[in-house]
Amino acid sequence: MTTAGPGRAPATDAAAALLTRLVERGLRHIVVSPGSRSQALALVAAELEARGLVRLHVRIDERVAGFTALGIGREDRMPAVVVCTSGTAVANLLPAVLEAHHSGVPLLLLTADRPPELRGIGANQATRQPGMFAGFVRLEADLPVAEGVADSFDADEVAAFRAAADEGWDAAVGAGSRVAGPVHLNVPFREPLAGEVPAWLPSAPVDAPASETSVTEETVEAEWGAHYQGGGGVGAAVEPVEAEPVVLEAGPRTIVVAGADAGADAEQLAHDGGFPLIAEIVSGARYGRHLVHGYRRLLSDPDLGGRIERVVVFGHPTLSREVARLLSRDDVEVLAVRGPGENLNLNGATLPVDAVTAERGDRDWLGAWMRASRDHIVDLSPAAPDADALASAVPAERLGAISAELGAIRAPLDRAGLVDALWRATWPHDRLLFGSSRLVRVADEILGGKKVPVHANRGLAGIDGTIATGLGIAAASQRGATPGVTRVLLGDLAFLHDVGALLHPSAEAEPRIQVVVGNDGGGTIFDGLEVAGVAGSAAFERVQYTPQTARIEELARAYGWEYRRVTTRGALDQALTSPVGGRQIIEVPLER
């Protein structure tokens, strides 16, 4: 350590030590919300961006910042860092922390703070930040205040902050445990709050030194990404990882259930074991020869759902009561494959496992499900044009065919047509994010199989942060010339809840994103819940349906988004398949 020279500050050295080490460990995205106490972290992040070491995303709203980082973590399966100032700024990160905790998404918070002597005495913008996220983070630490100025990597204080970065990174990615999730490092600073960056800040990518605790992007992908979102345990105590998979012996009538973020492992087990596959639209496993269509009705069929003896669950099922009832039955053996998210145990006797292999199941059992499934396939594709009639020399026949074609093109959109158009327009190089609105349940009921990357914040299934999450997914998935569009499907209330996420800095690259808003003027999801039969019409309208008349077009223009309003299937297909060069909002008016 040395005495501070002109323009040097311990706060900047501490920030440089933390962020440099995180870059060495694989950090590629930093999301900053501006503030005074956090200026050292923010300015070092800006310098790292200028040197080409990270991508920087600046958001004035901390809740938006948190969900932007969550979207990056969802797509990359690597943590993004969120930097914010002290006080209420930190509290605004709680919704994203909760979602990351329950769904097992890596996230790393660096929250600036007043030094300990200014806590609890009425100092400005000072509250008790340590412990603010207790119970919802994989690790929390109140770091020491930097006291000196460091001239090299070898200084003891720099080493301490680098060690804290290592510990935080390992906890966020779930190194050695698969329990990935949010981490909170609280960083107190004394004045001066910023100075010149140290000379030892790297000017080019630096390889992490070899160590037993070093975790690269490749090892995270292999060790953790393959089990991403499997429904695993959360908490201070990490259960040991089993060395051998559980082998499912032939015999019990078995199905595979894939909930949110289950991924390809669910489809693979169904294929290998010859089991029916019930895959939610947000599972990432809705494809394959054993996919069951119309699963809600079939689970209620006593000859199919009533005869199930064993269920293997991947991910976090949330979209149907029929699946929840099945997983709550005490006469069904339930095995839940662990992942970074929360343990699943609806019947009180679910067995958590790390991996599953299977002997071939009963072919008659699978056949019965597949025959029933075929009867529930929904095909919303328009009828093929009557080519003969269109070419007919008989005016009445030709005009009738033309009229039929125009009618199909001009047919008004409903929810089924909306989700079908979006599903058909999305391909493996795209990304699709479903908001927690009525539309995701419609999609789950009618859409067929397709292997495309799907996201949804179903850890707590809140409507907050949906647009910001989509922007984070776009930022992580669209690198350089990488093709693809990120599409976000949500309702009008979820859109308005996150309208602040529409603010996008002009200094940052334009994402290719389409936010598709199904606007029915309120929260129609409540129409199908118990409250609709209990509440009086006036009270229901006032506090549940919450009608709104916001002008989405004017919001889009105010925030600099391209806007389209479409009312027919033909117009929607055109909007979804036209080249996307930036930010678009597509509004689809819907009947209640």
Coordinates of C-alpha atoms in Angstrom, one line a residue:
M1 CA 0.0 0.0 0.0
T2 CA 1.1 3.5 -0.6
T3 CA -0.1 7.0 0.2
A4 CA -2.7 8.2 -2.3
G5 CA -1.3 10.1 -5.1
P6 CA -3.1 12.9 -7.1
G7 CA -6.4 11.7 -8.3
R8 CA -6.3 8.2 -6.7
A9 CA -9.0 6.9 -4.4
P10 CA -9.3 3.7 -2.3
A11 CA -12.9 3.4 -3.5
T12 CA -11.8 3.1 -7.2
D13 CA -9.1 0.6 -6.4
A14 CA -11.6 -1.6 -4.5
A15 CA -14.1 -1.3 -7.4
A16 CA -11.3 -2.2 -9.9
A17 CA -10.2 -5.2 -7.9
L18 CA -13.8 -6.5 -7.7
L19 CA -14.8 -6.0 -11.3
T20 CA -11.4 -7.0 -12.8
R21 CA -11.5 -10.4 -11.0
L22 CA -15.1 -10.9 -12.1
V23 CA -14.1 -10.3 -15.7
E24 CA -11.4 -12.9 -15.3
R25 CA -13.9 -15.3 -14.1
G26 CA -16.2 -14.8 -17.1
L27 CA -18.3 -11.7 -16.5
R28 CA -19.4 -10.1 -19.7
H29 CA -22.4 -7.9 -18.8
I30 CA -22.6 -5.1 -16.2
V31 CA -25.9 -3.3 -15.6
V32 CA -25.5 0.0 -13.9
S33 CA -28.1 2.3 -12.2
P34 CA -26.5 5.7 -11.6
G35 CA -25.9 7.1 -8.2
S36 CA -23.4 9.0 -6.1
R37 CA -22.2 6.4 -3.6
S38 CA -21.7 3.8 -6.4
Q39 CA -19.7 6.1 -8.7
A40 CA -16.4 4.2 -8.3
L41 CA -18.1 0.9 -9.4
A42 CA -19.9 2.7 -12.3
L43 CA -16.8 4.5 -13.6
V44 CA -14.7 1.4 -13.5
A45 CA -17.4 -0.4 -15.4
A46 CA -17.4 2.3 -18.0
E47 CA -13.7 2.0 -18.3
L48 CA -13.9 -1.7 -18.8
E49 CA -16.5 -1.2 -21.5
A50 CA -14.2 1.3 -23.2
R51 CA -11.4 -1.3 -23.2
G52 CA -13.7 -3.9 -24.8
L53 CA -13.8 -6.2 -21.8
V54 CA -17.5 -6.0 -20.9
R55 CA -20.9 -4.9 -22.3
L56 CA -22.4 -2.1 -20.2
H57 CA -26.1 -1.5 -19.8
V58 CA -27.3 1.7 -18.1
R59 CA -30.8 1.8 -16.6
I60 CA -32.1 4.6 -14.4
D61 CA -34.7 2.3 -12.6
E62 CA -33.1 -0.3 -10.4
R63 CA -36.0 -2.7 -10.7
V64 CA -35.6 -2.5 -14.5
A65 CA -31.8 -3.0 -14.0
G66 CA -32.4 -6.1 -11.9
F67 CA -34.7 -7.8 -14.4
T68 CA -32.4 -6.8 -17.3
A69 CA -29.6 -8.7 -15.5
L70 CA -32.0 -11.5 -14.8
G71 CA -32.7 -11.8 -18.5
I72 CA -29.0 -11.9 -19.3
G73 CA -28.5 -14.7 -16.7
R74 CA -31.5 -16.6 -18.1
E75 CA -30.1 -16.7 -21.6
D76 CA -26.3 -16.9 -20.9
R77 CA -26.6 -19.1 -17.7
M78 CA -23.8 -16.8 -16.4
P79 CA -24.3 -14.0 -13.9
A80 CA -24.6 -10.4 -14.9
V81 CA -23.5 -7.8 -12.4
V82 CA -25.9 -5.2 -11.1
V83 CA -24.4 -2.0 -9.7
C84 CA -26.5 0.5 -7.7
T85 CA -26.2 3.2 -5.1
S86 CA -27.3 3.0 -1.5
G87 CA -30.8 3.4 0.1
T88 CA -34.0 2.6 -1.7
A89 CA -32.0 1.8 -4.8
V90 CA -31.1 -1.5 -3.3
A91 CA -34.6 -2.3 -2.2
N92 CA -35.8 -2.0 -5.8
L93 CA -33.7 -5.0 -6.7
L94 CA -35.8 -7.4 -4.5
P95 CA -38.3 -8.5 -7.1
A96 CA -35.6 -9.7 -9.5
V97 CA -33.7 -11.3 -6.6
L98 CA -36.9 -13.3 -5.6
E99 CA -37.4 -14.5 -9.2
A100 CA -33.7 -15.4 -9.5
H101 CA -33.9 -17.3 -6.2
H102 CA -37.0 -19.3 -7.0
S103 CA -36.0 -20.1 -10.6
G104 CA -32.3 -20.7 -10.1
V105 CA -30.9 -17.9 -12.3
P106 CA -27.4 -16.6 -11.6
L107 CA -27.3 -12.9 -10.6
L108 CA -24.6 -10.9 -8.8
L109 CA -25.5 -7.6 -6.9
L110 CA -22.8 -5.1 -6.1
T111 CA -24.6 -2.5 -3.9
A112 CA -22.7 0.6 -2.8
D113 CA -23.3 1.6 0.8
R114 CA -22.4 4.2 3.4
P115 CA -19.5 3.1 5.7
P116 CA -20.6 1.3 9.0
E117 CA -20.2 4.5 11.1
L118 CA -23.0 6.2 9.1
R119 CA -25.5 3.4 9.5
G120 CA -28.4 3.8 11.9
I121 CA -27.7 7.4 12.9
G122 CA -29.9 9.2 10.4
A123 CA -27.3 9.8 7.7
N124 CA -28.7 10.6 4.3
Q125 CA -29.5 7.6 2.0
A126 CA -28.3 5.2 4.6
T127 CA -30.2 2.1 5.7
R128 CA -29.3 -1.4 6.9
Q129 CA -28.5 -3.0 3.5
P130 CA -26.6 -6.1 4.8
G131 CA -29.2 -8.8 5.2
M132 CA -31.8 -7.0 3.0
F133 CA -32.1 -10.1 0.9
A134 CA -31.6 -12.7 3.6
G135 CA -33.1 -16.0 2.8
F136 CA -33.2 -15.3 -1.0
V137 CA -29.5 -15.2 -1.9
R138 CA -26.9 -18.0 -2.2
L139 CA -24.3 -15.7 -0.5
E140 CA -24.3 -12.3 1.1
A141 CA -21.3 -10.4 2.4
D142 CA -20.8 -6.9 3.8
L143 CA -17.3 -6.1 2.5
P144 CA -14.7 -4.1 4.4
V145 CA -14.2 -0.4 3.5
A146 CA -11.2 0.1 1.3
E147 CA -8.6 2.1 3.3
G148 CA -5.5 2.5 1.1
V149 CA -4.5 2.9 -2.5
A150 CA -3.0 -0.1 -4.2
D151 CA -0.2 0.1 -6.8
S152 CA -0.3 -3.6 -7.8
F153 CA -2.3 -6.8 -7.9
D154 CA -0.2 -8.1 -5.1
A155 CA -1.4 -5.6 -2.5
D156 CA -3.2 -7.3 0.4
E157 CA -6.3 -5.2 0.2
V158 CA -6.6 -5.8 -3.6
A159 CA -6.2 -9.5 -2.9
A160 CA -9.0 -9.4 -0.4
F161 CA -11.5 -7.8 -2.8
R162 CA -10.5 -10.2 -5.5
A163 CA -11.1 -13.1 -3.1
A164 CA -14.6 -11.7 -2.4
A165 CA -15.2 -11.6 -6.1
D166 CA -14.2 -15.2 -6.4
E167 CA -16.5 -16.3 -3.6
G168 CA -19.4 -14.3 -5.0
W169 CA -18.9 -15.7 -8.5
D170 CA -18.7 -19.3 -7.3
A171 CA -21.9 -18.9 -5.3
A172 CA -23.8 -17.3 -8.2
V173 CA -23.0 -20.1 -10.7
G174 CA -23.5 -22.8 -8.1
A175 CA -20.0 -24.1 -8.5
G176 CA -19.9 -27.7 -7.0
S177 CA -23.5 -27.7 -6.0
R178 CA -25.7 -26.7 -9.0
V179 CA -27.6 -24.4 -6.7
A180 CA -27.1 -21.3 -8.9
G181 CA -28.9 -18.0 -8.0
P182 CA -28.5 -14.5 -6.7
V183 CA -25.6 -13.2 -4.6
H184 CA -25.4 -9.9 -2.7
L185 CA -22.0 -8.2 -2.1
N186 CA -22.6 -5.0 -0.2
V187 CA -19.7 -2.6 -0.8
P188 CA -19.3 0.4 1.6
F189 CA -17.2 3.4 0.5
R190 CA -15.8 6.4 2.3
E191 CA -15.0 9.6 0.5
P192 CA -13.4 10.3 -1.8
L193 CA -15.9 8.2 -3.7
A194 CA -13.9 8.0 -7.0
G195 CA -10.6 8.7 -8.6
E196 CA -8.3 7.7 -11.4
V197 CA -8.4 4.0 -12.4
P198 CA -5.3 2.2 -11.3
A199 CA -2.6 1.4 -13.8
W200 CA -3.0 -2.3 -13.2
L201 CA -6.5 -2.3 -14.7
P202 CA -6.3 -4.7 -17.7
S203 CA -6.5 -3.2 -21.2
A204 CA -7.2 -6.6 -22.8
P205 CA -8.9 -9.9 -21.8
V206 CA -7.0 -11.6 -19.0
D207 CA -7.0 -15.3 -18.4
A208 CA -7.9 -16.4 -15.0
P209 CA -5.0 -18.1 -13.1
A210 CA -5.4 -21.8 -12.8
S211 CA -6.9 -22.9 -9.5
E212 CA -9.1 -25.6 -8.1
T213 CA -11.9 -23.0 -7.7
S214 CA -11.7 -21.5 -11.1
V215 CA -14.9 -21.8 -13.1
T216 CA -14.9 -21.0 -16.8
E217 CA -17.9 -20.5 -19.1
E218 CA -17.3 -24.0 -20.6
T219 CA -17.4 -25.7 -17.2
V220 CA -20.5 -23.9 -16.1
E221 CA -22.2 -24.9 -19.4
A222 CA -21.2 -28.5 -18.9
E223 CA -21.7 -28.9 -15.1
W224 CA -24.6 -26.6 -14.5
G225 CA -26.2 -25.7 -17.8
A226 CA -27.1 -29.2 -18.6
H227 CA -29.2 -29.3 -15.5
Y228 CA -30.5 -25.8 -15.8
Q229 CA -33.9 -25.2 -14.1
G230 CA -34.5 -28.8 -13.0
G231 CA -36.5 -28.0 -9.8
G232 CA -33.6 -28.4 -7.4
G233 CA -32.9 -27.3 -3.8
V234 CA -32.3 -23.8 -2.5
G235 CA -31.0 -22.6 0.8
A236 CA -27.9 -22.3 3.0
A237 CA -27.4 -26.1 3.1
V238 CA -26.4 -27.7 -0.2
E239 CA -27.4 -31.3 -0.5
P240 CA -24.7 -33.6 -1.9
V241 CA -24.9 -34.4 -5.6
E242 CA -25.5 -38.0 -6.3
A243 CA -22.8 -39.7 -8.4
E244 CA -25.1 -42.2 -10.2
P245 CA -28.5 -41.6 -11.8
V246 CA -31.6 -43.3 -10.6
V247 CA -32.7 -46.1 -12.9
L248 CA -36.5 -46.3 -13.5
E249 CA -37.4 -50.0 -13.7
A250 CA -40.1 -51.0 -16.0
G251 CA -43.5 -51.6 -14.5
P252 CA -45.2 -48.6 -13.0
R253 CA -47.3 -46.6 -15.4
T254 CA -45.1 -43.5 -15.9
I255 CA -45.3 -40.1 -17.4
V256 CA -42.8 -37.3 -17.7
V257 CA -43.8 -33.7 -16.7
A258 CA -41.7 -30.8 -17.9
G259 CA -42.3 -27.5 -16.2
A260 CA -40.8 -24.1 -16.7
D261 CA -37.2 -24.3 -17.9
A262 CA -37.1 -28.1 -17.9
G263 CA -35.0 -28.2 -21.1
A264 CA -34.1 -31.1 -23.4
D265 CA -33.5 -33.6 -20.6
A266 CA -37.2 -34.1 -20.1
E267 CA -37.8 -34.9 -23.8
Q268 CA -34.8 -37.2 -23.8
L269 CA -36.1 -39.3 -20.9
A270 CA -39.5 -39.6 -22.4
H271 CA -37.9 -40.8 -25.7
D272 CA -35.5 -43.2 -24.0
G273 CA -38.1 -44.7 -21.6
G274 CA -41.1 -44.7 -24.0
F275 CA -43.1 -42.4 -21.7
P276 CA -45.8 -39.9 -22.5
L277 CA -44.5 -36.3 -22.2
I278 CA -46.5 -33.5 -20.7
A279 CA -44.6 -30.4 -21.5
E280 CA -45.6 -26.9 -20.6
I281 CA -45.2 -24.3 -23.3
V282 CA -42.5 -22.6 -21.2
S283 CA -40.6 -25.8 -20.6
G284 CA -38.2 -25.8 -23.6
A285 CA -39.2 -29.5 -23.9
R286 CA -42.4 -29.2 -26.0
Y287 CA -41.4 -31.3 -28.9
G288 CA -40.7 -34.9 -29.8
R289 CA -42.7 -38.0 -30.7
H290 CA -44.1 -38.6 -27.2
L291 CA -45.5 -35.1 -26.7
V292 CA -49.1 -35.2 -25.3
H293 CA -51.6 -32.6 -26.8
G294 CA -54.5 -31.5 -24.7
Y295 CA -52.9 -32.8 -21.5
R296 CA -55.3 -31.0 -19.2
R297 CA -58.3 -33.0 -20.4
L298 CA -56.3 -36.2 -20.6
L299 CA -55.1 -35.9 -17.0
S300 CA -58.7 -35.6 -15.9
D301 CA -59.6 -38.8 -17.8
P302 CA -59.9 -41.7 -15.3
D303 CA -58.6 -44.2 -17.9
L304 CA -55.4 -42.2 -18.5
G305 CA -54.7 -39.6 -15.8
G306 CA -56.4 -41.7 -13.2
R307 CA -54.1 -44.7 -13.8
I308 CA -50.8 -42.9 -13.5
E309 CA -48.5 -44.6 -10.9
R310 CA -45.2 -42.7 -11.4
V311 CA -44.2 -39.2 -12.5
V312 CA -40.8 -37.8 -13.3
V313 CA -40.7 -34.0 -13.1
F314 CA -38.2 -31.6 -14.7
G315 CA -38.4 -27.9 -14.0
H316 CA -41.2 -26.0 -12.3
P317 CA -44.7 -26.8 -13.4
T318 CA -47.1 -23.8 -12.8
L319 CA -49.5 -23.5 -15.7
S320 CA -52.3 -26.0 -14.9
R321 CA -54.2 -27.1 -11.9
E322 CA -54.4 -30.6 -13.4
V323 CA -50.7 -31.1 -13.1
A324 CA -50.6 -29.6 -9.6
R325 CA -53.4 -32.0 -8.5
L326 CA -51.4 -34.9 -10.0
L327 CA -48.2 -34.0 -8.2
S328 CA -50.1 -33.6 -4.9
R329 CA -51.6 -37.1 -5.0
D330 CA -50.3 -39.5 -2.3
D331 CA -50.9 -42.6 -4.4
V332 CA -48.4 -41.5 -7.1
E333 CA -44.7 -41.9 -6.9
V334 CA -43.1 -38.5 -7.8
L335 CA -39.4 -38.1 -8.6
A336 CA -38.2 -34.5 -9.1
V337 CA -35.0 -34.0 -10.9
R338 CA -32.8 -31.4 -9.1
G339 CA -31.7 -28.2 -10.7
P340 CA -30.8 -24.7 -9.5
G341 CA -34.4 -23.8 -8.6
E342 CA -36.6 -24.5 -5.7
N343 CA -37.3 -28.1 -4.5
L344 CA -40.6 -29.5 -5.7
N345 CA -42.6 -31.4 -3.1
L346 CA -46.4 -30.9 -3.5
N347 CA -47.4 -34.3 -2.0
G348 CA -44.9 -34.2 0.9
A349 CA -43.2 -37.4 -0.3
T350 CA -41.5 -36.4 -3.6
L351 CA -38.1 -37.9 -4.1
P352 CA -35.4 -35.4 -5.3
V353 CA -32.9 -37.0 -7.7
D354 CA -30.0 -35.6 -9.6
A355 CA -30.4 -37.6 -12.8
V356 CA -32.7 -40.3 -14.2
T357 CA -32.3 -43.1 -16.7
A358 CA -35.0 -45.6 -17.7
E359 CA -35.8 -49.0 -18.9
R360 CA -38.3 -49.1 -21.7
G361 CA -41.9 -48.6 -20.4
D362 CA -45.2 -50.2 -21.3
R363 CA -45.9 -49.8 -25.1
D364 CA -49.6 -50.2 -24.6
W365 CA -49.6 -47.4 -22.0
L366 CA -47.7 -45.0 -24.3
G367 CA -50.0 -46.0 -27.2
A368 CA -53.1 -45.2 -25.3
W369 CA -51.8 -41.7 -24.5
M370 CA -50.7 -41.1 -28.1
R371 CA -54.0 -42.1 -29.6
A372 CA -55.8 -39.8 -27.2
S373 CA -53.3 -37.0 -27.9
R374 CA -54.0 -37.1 -31.6
D375 CA -57.7 -36.2 -31.0
H376 CA -56.6 -33.0 -29.2
I377 CA -54.3 -31.6 -31.7
V378 CA -55.3 -28.0 -32.5
D379 CA -54.6 -26.8 -36.1
L380 CA -55.3 -23.1 -36.6
S381 CA -53.7 -22.9 -40.0
P382 CA -56.0 -21.4 -42.6
A383 CA -57.5 -23.6 -45.2
A384 CA -55.5 -23.8 -48.5
P385 CA -56.8 -21.5 -51.2
D386 CA -59.2 -23.1 -53.7
A387 CA -56.9 -22.9 -56.7
D388 CA -59.5 -24.4 -59.1
A389 CA -62.2 -21.8 -58.1
L390 CA -59.7 -19.0 -58.2
A391 CA -58.8 -19.9 -61.8
S392 CA -62.4 -20.7 -62.8
A393 CA -63.9 -19.0 -65.8
V394 CA -67.2 -18.9 -64.0
P395 CA -67.5 -15.5 -62.4
A396 CA -69.6 -16.6 -59.5
E397 CA -67.1 -19.4 -58.6
R398 CA -64.1 -17.1 -58.9
L399 CA -65.6 -14.3 -57.0
G400 CA -66.7 -16.7 -54.2
A401 CA -63.1 -18.0 -53.9
I402 CA -61.7 -14.5 -53.8
S403 CA -64.3 -13.5 -51.2
A404 CA -63.3 -16.5 -49.1
E405 CA -59.6 -15.6 -49.3
L406 CA -60.3 -12.0 -48.3
G407 CA -62.4 -13.1 -45.4
A408 CA -59.6 -15.3 -44.1
I409 CA -57.1 -12.5 -44.4
R410 CA -59.4 -10.0 -42.7
A411 CA -60.6 -12.2 -39.9
P412 CA -60.3 -10.5 -36.6
L413 CA -57.7 -11.9 -34.2
D414 CA -58.5 -13.7 -31.0
R415 CA -56.1 -15.0 -28.4
A416 CA -55.7 -18.4 -30.0
G417 CA -54.8 -16.8 -33.4
L418 CA -52.3 -14.5 -31.6
V419 CA -50.3 -17.2 -29.9
D420 CA -50.4 -19.4 -32.9
A421 CA -49.0 -16.7 -35.2
L422 CA -46.2 -16.0 -32.7
W423 CA -45.3 -19.6 -32.3
R424 CA -45.2 -20.1 -36.1
A425 CA -43.0 -17.0 -36.6
T426 CA -40.4 -18.2 -34.0
W427 CA -37.4 -20.4 -35.0
P428 CA -34.3 -21.8 -33.2
H429 CA -32.3 -18.7 -33.8
D430 CA -35.0 -16.5 -32.2
R431 CA -36.0 -16.2 -28.5
L432 CA -39.5 -16.2 -27.1
L433 CA -40.4 -14.8 -23.7
F434 CA -43.9 -15.4 -22.3
G435 CA -45.2 -12.9 -19.7
S436 CA -47.3 -14.1 -16.8
S437 CA -50.6 -13.1 -18.5
R438 CA -53.7 -14.9 -19.7
L439 CA -52.0 -15.5 -23.1
V440 CA -49.4 -18.0 -21.7
R441 CA -52.2 -20.2 -20.5
V442 CA -53.9 -20.0 -23.9
A443 CA -50.6 -20.9 -25.6
D444 CA -50.1 -23.8 -23.2
E445 CA -53.5 -25.2 -24.1
I446 CA -53.4 -25.1 -27.9
L447 CA -49.9 -24.9 -29.2
G448 CA -48.1 -28.0 -30.7
G449 CA -44.6 -29.1 -30.5
K450 CA -41.6 -27.0 -31.7
K451 CA -38.0 -26.9 -30.5
V452 CA -37.4 -23.2 -30.0
P453 CA -35.7 -21.4 -27.1
V454 CA -38.4 -20.3 -24.7
H455 CA -38.2 -18.2 -21.5
A456 CA -40.6 -17.2 -18.8
N457 CA -40.3 -15.9 -15.3
R458 CA -42.2 -18.6 -13.6
G459 CA -40.2 -18.8 -10.4
L460 CA -42.8 -16.6 -8.8
A461 CA -44.9 -16.0 -11.9
G462 CA -45.1 -12.2 -11.3
I463 CA -46.0 -9.7 -14.0
D464 CA -43.2 -7.4 -13.1
G465 CA -40.0 -7.0 -15.1
T466 CA -41.2 -8.8 -18.3
I467 CA -40.0 -6.2 -20.8
A468 CA -36.7 -5.7 -19.0
T469 CA -36.2 -9.5 -18.9
G470 CA -36.8 -9.6 -22.6
L471 CA -34.3 -6.8 -23.2
G472 CA -31.7 -8.7 -21.2
I473 CA -32.3 -11.9 -23.2
A474 CA -31.9 -9.9 -26.4
A475 CA -28.6 -8.4 -25.1
A476 CA -27.2 -11.8 -24.2
S477 CA -28.3 -13.6 -27.4
Q478 CA -27.6 -11.0 -30.1
R479 CA -23.8 -10.9 -30.3
G480 CA -22.3 -9.3 -33.4
A481 CA -23.9 -10.8 -36.5
T482 CA -25.8 -13.5 -34.7
P483 CA -29.3 -13.7 -36.3
G484 CA -32.6 -13.9 -34.5
V485 CA -35.3 -11.8 -32.9
T486 CA -36.4 -11.7 -29.2
R487 CA -40.2 -11.7 -29.0
V488 CA -42.0 -10.9 -25.8
L489 CA -45.7 -11.9 -25.5
L490 CA -47.6 -10.3 -22.6
G491 CA -50.9 -8.7 -21.6
D492 CA -51.6 -5.0 -21.3
L493 CA -51.2 -4.9 -17.5
A494 CA -47.9 -6.7 -17.6
F495 CA -46.8 -4.2 -20.3
L496 CA -47.8 -1.1 -18.2
H497 CA -46.3 -2.6 -15.1
D498 CA -42.8 -2.5 -16.7
V499 CA -43.2 0.5 -19.0
G500 CA -40.1 2.1 -17.6
A501 CA -38.0 -0.6 -19.2
L502 CA -38.9 1.0 -22.6
L503 CA -36.3 3.7 -21.9
H504 CA -33.2 2.7 -23.9
P505 CA -29.9 4.6 -23.9
S506 CA -29.0 5.9 -27.3
A507 CA -25.3 4.9 -26.6
E508 CA -26.2 1.2 -26.6
A509 CA -26.7 -1.1 -29.5
E510 CA -30.3 -1.4 -30.7
P511 CA -31.7 -4.8 -29.7
R512 CA -33.8 -6.8 -32.2
I513 CA -37.0 -7.2 -30.1
Q514 CA -40.7 -7.3 -30.7
V515 CA -42.9 -6.7 -27.6
V516 CA -46.3 -8.1 -28.6
V517 CA -49.1 -6.7 -26.3
G518 CA -52.5 -8.5 -26.2
N519 CA -54.6 -5.6 -25.1
D520 CA -58.0 -6.5 -23.7
G521 CA -58.2 -3.4 -21.5
G522 CA -57.6 -5.1 -18.1
G523 CA -56.7 -8.2 -16.1
T524 CA -59.0 -10.8 -17.8
I525 CA -57.0 -13.6 -16.3
F526 CA -59.2 -13.1 -13.2
D527 CA -62.3 -14.0 -15.3
G528 CA -61.3 -17.7 -15.0
L529 CA -60.5 -17.7 -11.3
E530 CA -62.7 -18.2 -8.2
V531 CA -62.9 -14.5 -7.5
A532 CA -65.1 -14.0 -10.6
G533 CA -67.8 -16.1 -9.0
V534 CA -67.5 -14.5 -5.6
A535 CA -67.0 -10.8 -6.0
G536 CA -69.8 -8.4 -7.0
S537 CA -69.5 -7.0 -10.5
A538 CA -68.6 -3.4 -9.3
A539 CA -65.9 -4.6 -6.9
F540 CA -64.5 -7.1 -9.4
E541 CA -64.2 -4.4 -12.0
R542 CA -62.6 -2.0 -9.6
V543 CA -59.9 -4.1 -7.8
Q544 CA -59.4 -7.3 -9.9
Y545 CA -60.1 -6.5 -13.6
T546 CA -58.6 -3.0 -13.2
P547 CA -59.6 -1.6 -16.5
Q548 CA -57.2 0.7 -18.3
T549 CA -57.3 3.0 -21.4
A550 CA -53.6 3.8 -21.8
R551 CA -52.5 4.9 -25.3
I552 CA -49.8 2.4 -26.0
E553 CA -49.0 4.0 -29.3
E554 CA -48.1 7.3 -27.6
L555 CA -46.0 5.5 -25.0
A556 CA -44.1 3.7 -27.8
R557 CA -43.4 7.0 -29.6
A558 CA -42.4 8.7 -26.3
Y559 CA -39.8 6.1 -25.7
G560 CA -38.6 5.8 -29.3
W561 CA -40.0 2.4 -30.2
E562 CA -41.5 1.6 -33.6
Y563 CA -45.2 0.9 -33.2
R564 CA -47.8 -1.2 -35.1
R565 CA -51.4 -1.9 -34.3
V566 CA -52.8 -5.0 -35.9
T567 CA -56.3 -6.5 -35.9
T568 CA -56.1 -9.3 -38.4
R569 CA -54.1 -12.5 -38.7
G570 CA -52.7 -11.5 -42.1
A571 CA -51.4 -8.2 -40.7
L572 CA -49.9 -9.9 -37.7
D573 CA -48.1 -12.5 -39.8
Q574 CA -46.6 -9.7 -41.8
A575 CA -45.5 -7.7 -38.8
L576 CA -43.9 -10.7 -37.2
T577 CA -42.0 -11.9 -40.3
S578 CA -40.9 -8.5 -41.6
P579 CA -37.2 -7.7 -41.0
V580 CA -36.6 -6.4 -37.5
G581 CA -33.9 -3.8 -37.1
G582 CA -34.6 -2.4 -33.7
R583 CA -37.3 -2.1 -31.0
Q584 CA -40.9 -2.7 -32.0
I585 CA -44.2 -2.8 -30.1
I586 CA -47.0 -4.7 -31.7
E587 CA -50.4 -4.0 -30.1
V588 CA -53.2 -6.5 -30.7
P589 CA -56.6 -5.4 -29.5
L590 CA -58.6 -8.4 -28.0
E591 CA -62.1 -8.9 -26.8
R592 CA -62.5 -9.4 -23.1

